[in-house]
Coordinates of C-alpha atoms in Angstrom, one line a residue:
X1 CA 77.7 100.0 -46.9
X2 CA 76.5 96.2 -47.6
X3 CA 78.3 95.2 -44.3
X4 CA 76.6 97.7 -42.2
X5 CA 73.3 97.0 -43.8
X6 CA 73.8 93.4 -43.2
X7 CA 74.8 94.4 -39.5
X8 CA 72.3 96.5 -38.7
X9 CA 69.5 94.5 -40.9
X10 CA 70.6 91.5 -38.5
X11 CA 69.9 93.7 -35.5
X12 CA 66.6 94.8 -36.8
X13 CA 65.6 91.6 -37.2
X14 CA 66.1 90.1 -33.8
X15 CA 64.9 93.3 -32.2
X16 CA 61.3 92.7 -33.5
X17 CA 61.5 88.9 -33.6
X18 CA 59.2 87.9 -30.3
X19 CA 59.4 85.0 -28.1
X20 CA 61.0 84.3 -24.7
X21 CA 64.1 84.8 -26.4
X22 CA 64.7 88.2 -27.6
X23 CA 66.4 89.9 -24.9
X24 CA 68.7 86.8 -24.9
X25 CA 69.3 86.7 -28.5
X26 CA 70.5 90.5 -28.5
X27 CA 72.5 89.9 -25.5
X28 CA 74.6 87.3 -27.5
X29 CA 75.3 89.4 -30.6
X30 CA 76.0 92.1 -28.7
X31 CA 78.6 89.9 -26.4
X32 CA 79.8 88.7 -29.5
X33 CA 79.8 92.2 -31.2
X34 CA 83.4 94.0 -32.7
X35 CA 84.0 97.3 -31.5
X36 CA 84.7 99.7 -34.1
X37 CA 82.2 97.8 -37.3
X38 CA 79.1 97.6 -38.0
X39 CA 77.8 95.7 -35.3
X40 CA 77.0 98.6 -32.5
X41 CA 74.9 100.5 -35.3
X42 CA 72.3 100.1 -33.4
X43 CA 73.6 101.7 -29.9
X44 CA 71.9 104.4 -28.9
X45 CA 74.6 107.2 -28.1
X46 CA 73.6 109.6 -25.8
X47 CA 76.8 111.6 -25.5
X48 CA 76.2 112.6 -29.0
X49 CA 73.2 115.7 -28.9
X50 CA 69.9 113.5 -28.8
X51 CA 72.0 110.8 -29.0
X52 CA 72.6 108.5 -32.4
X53 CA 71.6 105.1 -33.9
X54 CA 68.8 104.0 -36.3
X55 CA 66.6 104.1 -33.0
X56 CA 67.7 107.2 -31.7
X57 CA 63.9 108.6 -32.6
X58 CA 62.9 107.2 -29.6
X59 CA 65.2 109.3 -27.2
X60 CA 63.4 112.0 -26.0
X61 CA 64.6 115.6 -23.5
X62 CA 63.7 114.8 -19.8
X63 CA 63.0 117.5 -17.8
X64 CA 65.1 118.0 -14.3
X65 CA 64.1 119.4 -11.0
X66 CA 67.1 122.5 -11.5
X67 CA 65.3 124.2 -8.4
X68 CA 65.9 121.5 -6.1
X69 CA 69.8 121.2 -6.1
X70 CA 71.5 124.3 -5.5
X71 CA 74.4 125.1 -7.4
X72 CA 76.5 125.2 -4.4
X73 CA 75.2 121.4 -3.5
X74 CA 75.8 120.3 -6.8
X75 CA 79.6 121.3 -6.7
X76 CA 79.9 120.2 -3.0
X77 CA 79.3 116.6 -4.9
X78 CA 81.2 117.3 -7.6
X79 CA 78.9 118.0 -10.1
X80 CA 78.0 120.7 -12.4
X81 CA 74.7 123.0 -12.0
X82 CA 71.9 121.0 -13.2
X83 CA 70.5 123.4 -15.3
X84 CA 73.7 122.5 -17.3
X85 CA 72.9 118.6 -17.5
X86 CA 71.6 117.3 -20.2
X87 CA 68.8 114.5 -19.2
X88 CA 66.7 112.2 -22.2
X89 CA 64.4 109.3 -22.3
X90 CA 63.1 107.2 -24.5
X91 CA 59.9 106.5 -25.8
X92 CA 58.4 103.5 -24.2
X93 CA 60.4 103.5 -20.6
X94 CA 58.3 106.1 -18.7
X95 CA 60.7 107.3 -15.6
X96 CA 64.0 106.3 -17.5
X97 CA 66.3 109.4 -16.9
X98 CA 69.8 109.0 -18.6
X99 CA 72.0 112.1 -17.7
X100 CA 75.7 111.7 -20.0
X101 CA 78.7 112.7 -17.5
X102 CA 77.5 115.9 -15.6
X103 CA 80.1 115.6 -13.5
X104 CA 82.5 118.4 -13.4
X105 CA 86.3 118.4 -15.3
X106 CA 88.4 116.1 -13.1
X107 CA 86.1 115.3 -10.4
X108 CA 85.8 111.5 -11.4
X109 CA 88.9 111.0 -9.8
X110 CA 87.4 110.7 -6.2
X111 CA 84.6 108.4 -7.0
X112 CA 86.6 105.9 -9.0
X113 CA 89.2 106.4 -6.2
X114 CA 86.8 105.3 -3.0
X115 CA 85.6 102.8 -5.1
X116 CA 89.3 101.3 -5.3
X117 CA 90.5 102.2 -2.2
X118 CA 88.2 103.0 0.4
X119 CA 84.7 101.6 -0.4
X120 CA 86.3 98.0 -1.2
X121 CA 87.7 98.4 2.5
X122 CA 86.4 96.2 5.6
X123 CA 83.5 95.9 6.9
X124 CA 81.8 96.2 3.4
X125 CA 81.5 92.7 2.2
X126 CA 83.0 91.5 -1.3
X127 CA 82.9 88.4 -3.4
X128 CA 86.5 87.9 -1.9
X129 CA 84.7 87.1 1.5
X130 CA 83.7 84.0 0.2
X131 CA 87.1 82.1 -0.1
X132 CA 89.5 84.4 2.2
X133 CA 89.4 85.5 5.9
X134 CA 88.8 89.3 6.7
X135 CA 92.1 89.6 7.7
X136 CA 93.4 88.9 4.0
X137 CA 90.7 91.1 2.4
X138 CA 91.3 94.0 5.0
X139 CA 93.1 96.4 2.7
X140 CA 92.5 95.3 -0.7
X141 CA 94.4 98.9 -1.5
X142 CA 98.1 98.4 0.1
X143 CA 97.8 94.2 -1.2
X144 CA 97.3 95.7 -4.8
X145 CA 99.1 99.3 -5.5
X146 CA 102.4 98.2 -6.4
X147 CA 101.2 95.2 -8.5
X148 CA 99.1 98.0 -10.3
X149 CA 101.5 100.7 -11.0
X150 CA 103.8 98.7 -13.0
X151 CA 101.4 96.9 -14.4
X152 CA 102.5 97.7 -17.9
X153 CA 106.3 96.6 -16.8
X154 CA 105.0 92.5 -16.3
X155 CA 101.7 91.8 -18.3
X156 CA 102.3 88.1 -17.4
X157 CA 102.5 88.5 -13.4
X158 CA 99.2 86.9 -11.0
X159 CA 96.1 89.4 -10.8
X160 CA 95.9 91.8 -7.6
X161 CA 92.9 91.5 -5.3
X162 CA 91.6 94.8 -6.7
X163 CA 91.7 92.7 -10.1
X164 CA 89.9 89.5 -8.1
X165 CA 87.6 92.0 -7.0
X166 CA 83.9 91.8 -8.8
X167 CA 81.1 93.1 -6.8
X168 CA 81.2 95.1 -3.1
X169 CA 77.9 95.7 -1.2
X170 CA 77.4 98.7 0.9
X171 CA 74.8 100.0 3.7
X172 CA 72.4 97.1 4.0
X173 CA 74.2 94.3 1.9
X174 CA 72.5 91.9 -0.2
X175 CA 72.4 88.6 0.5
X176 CA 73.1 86.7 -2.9
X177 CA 71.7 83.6 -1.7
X178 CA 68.2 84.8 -0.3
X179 CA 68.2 87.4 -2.5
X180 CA 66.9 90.0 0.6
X181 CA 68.8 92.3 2.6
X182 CA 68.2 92.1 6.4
X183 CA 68.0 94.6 9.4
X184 CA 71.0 92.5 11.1
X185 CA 73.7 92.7 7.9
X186 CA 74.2 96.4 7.7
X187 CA 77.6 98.7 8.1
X188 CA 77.2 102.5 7.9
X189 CA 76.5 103.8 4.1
X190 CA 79.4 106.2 2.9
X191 CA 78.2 109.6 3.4
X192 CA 80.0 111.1 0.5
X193 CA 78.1 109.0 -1.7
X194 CA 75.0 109.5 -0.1
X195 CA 75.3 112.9 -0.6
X196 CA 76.0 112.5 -4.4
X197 CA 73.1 110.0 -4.4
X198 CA 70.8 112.5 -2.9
X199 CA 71.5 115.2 -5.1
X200 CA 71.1 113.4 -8.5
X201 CA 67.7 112.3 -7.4
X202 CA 66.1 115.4 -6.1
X203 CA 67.1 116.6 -9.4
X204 CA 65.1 113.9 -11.0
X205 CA 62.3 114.8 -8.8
X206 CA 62.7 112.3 -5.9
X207 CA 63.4 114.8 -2.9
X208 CA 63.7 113.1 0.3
X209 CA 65.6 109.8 -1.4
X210 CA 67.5 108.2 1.1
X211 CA 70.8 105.6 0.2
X212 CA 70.4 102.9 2.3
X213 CA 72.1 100.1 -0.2
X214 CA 74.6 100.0 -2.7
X215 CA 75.8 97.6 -4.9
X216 CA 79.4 98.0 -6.9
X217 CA 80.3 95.8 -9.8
X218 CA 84.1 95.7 -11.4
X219 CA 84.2 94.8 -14.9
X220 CA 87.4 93.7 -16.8
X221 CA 87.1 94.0 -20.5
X222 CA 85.7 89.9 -20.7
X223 CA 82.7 90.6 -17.9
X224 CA 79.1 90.7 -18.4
X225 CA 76.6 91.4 -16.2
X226 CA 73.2 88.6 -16.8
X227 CA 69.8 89.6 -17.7
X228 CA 67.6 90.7 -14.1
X229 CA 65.6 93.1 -12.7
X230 CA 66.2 94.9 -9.3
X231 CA 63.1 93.8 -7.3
X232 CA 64.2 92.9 -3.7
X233 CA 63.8 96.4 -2.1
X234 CA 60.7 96.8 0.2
X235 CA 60.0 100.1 -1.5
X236 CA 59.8 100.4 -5.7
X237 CA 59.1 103.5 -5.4
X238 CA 62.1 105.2 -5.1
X239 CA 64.5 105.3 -8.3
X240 CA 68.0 103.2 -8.8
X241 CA 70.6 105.5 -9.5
X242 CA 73.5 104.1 -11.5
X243 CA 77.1 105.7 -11.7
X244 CA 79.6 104.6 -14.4
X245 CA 83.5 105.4 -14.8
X246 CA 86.1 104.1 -16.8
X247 CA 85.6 102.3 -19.7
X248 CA 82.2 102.0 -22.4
X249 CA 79.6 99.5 -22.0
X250 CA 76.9 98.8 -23.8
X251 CA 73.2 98.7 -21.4
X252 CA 70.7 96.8 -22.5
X253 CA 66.8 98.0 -21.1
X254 CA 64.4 95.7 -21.9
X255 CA 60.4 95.1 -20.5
X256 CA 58.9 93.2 -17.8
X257 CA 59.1 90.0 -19.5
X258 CA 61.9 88.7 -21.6
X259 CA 60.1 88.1 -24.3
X260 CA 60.4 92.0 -24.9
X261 CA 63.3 93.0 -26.8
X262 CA 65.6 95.5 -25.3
X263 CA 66.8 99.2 -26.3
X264 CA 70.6 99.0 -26.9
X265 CA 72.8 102.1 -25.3
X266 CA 76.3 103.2 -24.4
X267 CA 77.5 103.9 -20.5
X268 CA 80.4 105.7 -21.2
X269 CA 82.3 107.5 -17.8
X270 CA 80.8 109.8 -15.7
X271 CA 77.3 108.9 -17.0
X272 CA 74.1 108.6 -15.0
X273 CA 71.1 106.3 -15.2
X274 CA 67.7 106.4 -13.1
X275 CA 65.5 103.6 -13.5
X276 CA 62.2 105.0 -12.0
X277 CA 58.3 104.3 -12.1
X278 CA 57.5 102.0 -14.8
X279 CA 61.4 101.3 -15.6
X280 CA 62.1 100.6 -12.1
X281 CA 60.8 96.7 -12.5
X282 CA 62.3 96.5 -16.0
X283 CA 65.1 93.9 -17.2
X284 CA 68.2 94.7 -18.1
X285 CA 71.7 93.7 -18.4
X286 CA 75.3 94.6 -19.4
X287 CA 76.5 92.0 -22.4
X288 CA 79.5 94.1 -23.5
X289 CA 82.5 96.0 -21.5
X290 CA 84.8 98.1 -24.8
X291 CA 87.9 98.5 -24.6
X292 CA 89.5 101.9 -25.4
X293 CA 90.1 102.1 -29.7
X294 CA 93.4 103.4 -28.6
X295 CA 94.6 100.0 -26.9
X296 CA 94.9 100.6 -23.3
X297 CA 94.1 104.2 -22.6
X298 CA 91.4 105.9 -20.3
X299 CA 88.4 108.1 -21.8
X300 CA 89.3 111.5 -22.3
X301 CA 87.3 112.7 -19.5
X302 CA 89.3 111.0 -17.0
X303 CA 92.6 113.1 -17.8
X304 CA 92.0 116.4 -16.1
X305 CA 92.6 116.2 -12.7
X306 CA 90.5 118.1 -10.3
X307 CA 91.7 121.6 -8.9
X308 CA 94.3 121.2 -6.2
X309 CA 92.7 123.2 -3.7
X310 CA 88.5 122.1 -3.1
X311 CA 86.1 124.0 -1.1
X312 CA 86.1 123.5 2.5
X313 CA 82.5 121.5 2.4
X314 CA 83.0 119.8 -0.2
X315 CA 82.3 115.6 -0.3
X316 CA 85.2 115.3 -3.1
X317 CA 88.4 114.9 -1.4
X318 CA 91.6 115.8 -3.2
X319 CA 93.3 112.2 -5.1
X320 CA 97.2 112.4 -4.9
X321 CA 98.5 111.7 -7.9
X322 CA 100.1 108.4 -6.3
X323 CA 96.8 107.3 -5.7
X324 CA 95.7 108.2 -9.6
X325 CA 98.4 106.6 -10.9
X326 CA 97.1 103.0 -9.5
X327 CA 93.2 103.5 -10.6
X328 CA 94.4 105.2 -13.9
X329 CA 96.1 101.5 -14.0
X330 CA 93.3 99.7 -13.1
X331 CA 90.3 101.6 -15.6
X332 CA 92.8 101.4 -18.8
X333 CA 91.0 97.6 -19.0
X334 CA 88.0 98.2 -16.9
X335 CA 85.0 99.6 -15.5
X336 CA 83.6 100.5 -12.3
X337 CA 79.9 101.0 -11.4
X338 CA 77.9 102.5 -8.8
X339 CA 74.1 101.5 -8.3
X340 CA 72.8 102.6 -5.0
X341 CA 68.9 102.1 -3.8
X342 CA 67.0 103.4 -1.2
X343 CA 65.5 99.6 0.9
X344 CA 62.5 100.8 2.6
X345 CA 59.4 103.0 2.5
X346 CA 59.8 105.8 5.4
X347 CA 59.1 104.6 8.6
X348 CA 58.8 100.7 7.5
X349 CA 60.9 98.0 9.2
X350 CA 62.0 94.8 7.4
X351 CA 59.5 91.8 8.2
X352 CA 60.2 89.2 10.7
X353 CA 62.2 86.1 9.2
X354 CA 62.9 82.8 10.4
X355 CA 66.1 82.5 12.9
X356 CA 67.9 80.1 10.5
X357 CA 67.4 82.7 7.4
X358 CA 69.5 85.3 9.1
X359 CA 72.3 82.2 9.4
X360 CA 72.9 81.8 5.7
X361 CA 76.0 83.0 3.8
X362 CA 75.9 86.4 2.3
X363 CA 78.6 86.2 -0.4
X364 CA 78.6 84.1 -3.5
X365 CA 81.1 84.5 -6.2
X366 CA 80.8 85.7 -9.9
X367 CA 78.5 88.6 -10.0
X368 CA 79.3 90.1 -13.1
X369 CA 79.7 87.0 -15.3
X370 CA 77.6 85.3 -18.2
X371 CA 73.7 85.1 -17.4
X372 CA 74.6 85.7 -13.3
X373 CA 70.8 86.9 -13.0
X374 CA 70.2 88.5 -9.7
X375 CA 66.9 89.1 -8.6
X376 CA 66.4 91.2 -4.8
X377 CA 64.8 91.2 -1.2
X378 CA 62.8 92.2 1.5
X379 CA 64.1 93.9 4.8
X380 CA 64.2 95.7 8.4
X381 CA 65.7 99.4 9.2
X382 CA 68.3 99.2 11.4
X383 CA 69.2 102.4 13.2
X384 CA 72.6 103.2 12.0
X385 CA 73.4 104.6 15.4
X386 CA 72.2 101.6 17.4

């Protein structure tokens, strides 16, 4: 009992200590943090019914939009009715919406699976790009499978790409040196995932959202993703939708200035965050990836796979169990999360820029590393059919 009062008195303390320094000083004890002591007292658990934690007071029920998903939608995406999601907020991040895994039993296979196999496929753009010629990152897939399913047999052997990989950019992709996207650097937006994107914010109330950019981040166990705020899209008022599978992390929401310290919480798999309104502006960051207290295993919601035989409209396509095998390999030591945003306001076009903007590099390496703080652009529609 001393240890955890000492833990959590230690968390107390720098929580309300002020100063340009408070969301930093909780990101480092929380990178520092031991899974399984006293140390994540604080972490709001929202898997658990109102969630846990000294703060959990300050997590409050959300209401959803159940009228504006049909049921028959919602399974087309793969998710359960909304009027059986469970949605909170807390106290103090007006239009924060954090929905814990409403995905239905075994359906979490297809997501993690185009996010391995498909979405990290050419012409998307990948932190790869920087270093290596298309040709080498064409199939990131067949250059990785076999290292993956055995890895177990050969800890010691060279990383696969899909292990290299750290951040893939979809739709209108972000430039991480301008920090803008642009009308001219866009590829098609998966329409499977715009479909899932669309669902989960009409029933947060944003009918008529449209996924025009996404941004995916790979975590191994040792990655962190920097303190930042999502501010380059034309249009703040549309939400950012957030999809997380595989292994825990621990999400840190703090104010519009860093001098605010932040709210501590768990992303376990299959859960959903909306940053809207007020929160849309707000920092945040990701200073801890857990691995599984069983050693290498995956959650327990990833171990039911989905029903062999899917309805004929359906965006969820069936994953072979060859193809399982390999992400099952991948998430038992990682994460993989989803962030998609809509760019622009209806009917608005990105603003002129210079000729020798449009010239610069779009890739830089290291996304989701140590105080890697991206910040985010302006930019032009592009008719997808042009």
């Amino acid at each position: 009992m001393g240890k955890m009062a000492a833990a959590l008195g230690s968390v107390a303390t720098l929580a309300t200590e002020p100063g340009e320094d408070a969301f930093r000083k909780l990101f480092r004890f929380y990178r520092q943090s031991r899974p399984g002591t006293a140390d994540l007292g604080g972490v709001i658990d929202f898997s658990a019914a109102r969630g846990s934690g000294p703060v959990a007071h300050k997590v409050v029920r959300s209401q959803l939009s159940v009228s504006s998903v049909s049921d028959h939608d919602a399974h087309r995406a793969g998710l359960q009715p909304v009027s059986n999601w469970r949605a909170y907020g807390l106290e103090g991040y007006p239009g924060f919406i954090f929905i814990p895994n409403p995905f239905l039993p075994g359906y979490q296979w297809h997501w993690v699976k185009q996010c391995l196999k498909l979405y990290s496929q050419k012409p998307n753009v990948c932190n790869l790009d920087k270093h290596m010629t298309k040709e080498d990152t064409q199939d990131l897939w067949e250059q990785s499978k076999e290292f993956l399913r055995y890895k177990e047999v050969n800890k010691r052997r060279p990383r696969s790409l899909l292990e290299k990989l750290r951040w893939v950019t979809l739709g209108y992709h972000y430039n991480w040196d301008s920090k803008k996207y642009s009308a001219d650097h866009y590829t098609p937006f998966p329409s499977d995932l715009a479909f899932l994107s669309e669902q989960v914010a009409a029933a947060c109330g944003f009918q008529g959202f449209q996924a025009e950019a996404g941004i995916l981040n790979y975590y191994r166990l040792d990655s962190t993703l920097g303190i930042h705020v999502d501010k380059s899209e034309l249009d703040h008022s549309k939400p950012l939708l957030s999809f997380s599978f595989g292994q825990s992390a621990i999400f840190l929401l703090g104010g519009l200035k860093r001098d605010e310290a932040p709210t501590a919480m768990f992303m376990h798999s299959g859960d959903i965050m909306v940053m809207s309104g007020f929160s849309r502006l707000l920092n945040h960051a990701v200073p801890k990836v857990l691995p599984s207290s069983q050693g290498e295993s995956l959650p327990c919601c990833l171990e039911t796979p989905p029903p062999a035989v899917l309805s004929r409209d359906s965006v969820v396509e069936c994953c072979s169990m060859e193809d399982w095998q390999v992400c099952a390999s991948y998430l038992k030591t990682a994460r993989v999360n989803m962030t998609v945003r809509q760019v622009l306001a209806t009917d608005q076009d990105f603003p002129l820029e210079p000729m020798e903007e449009s010239k610069r590099d779009i890739t830089t390496e290291g996304f989701c590393h140590l105080d890697d703080e991206k910040s985010h652009i302006k930019r032009a529609r592009l008719n997808p059919d042009s």
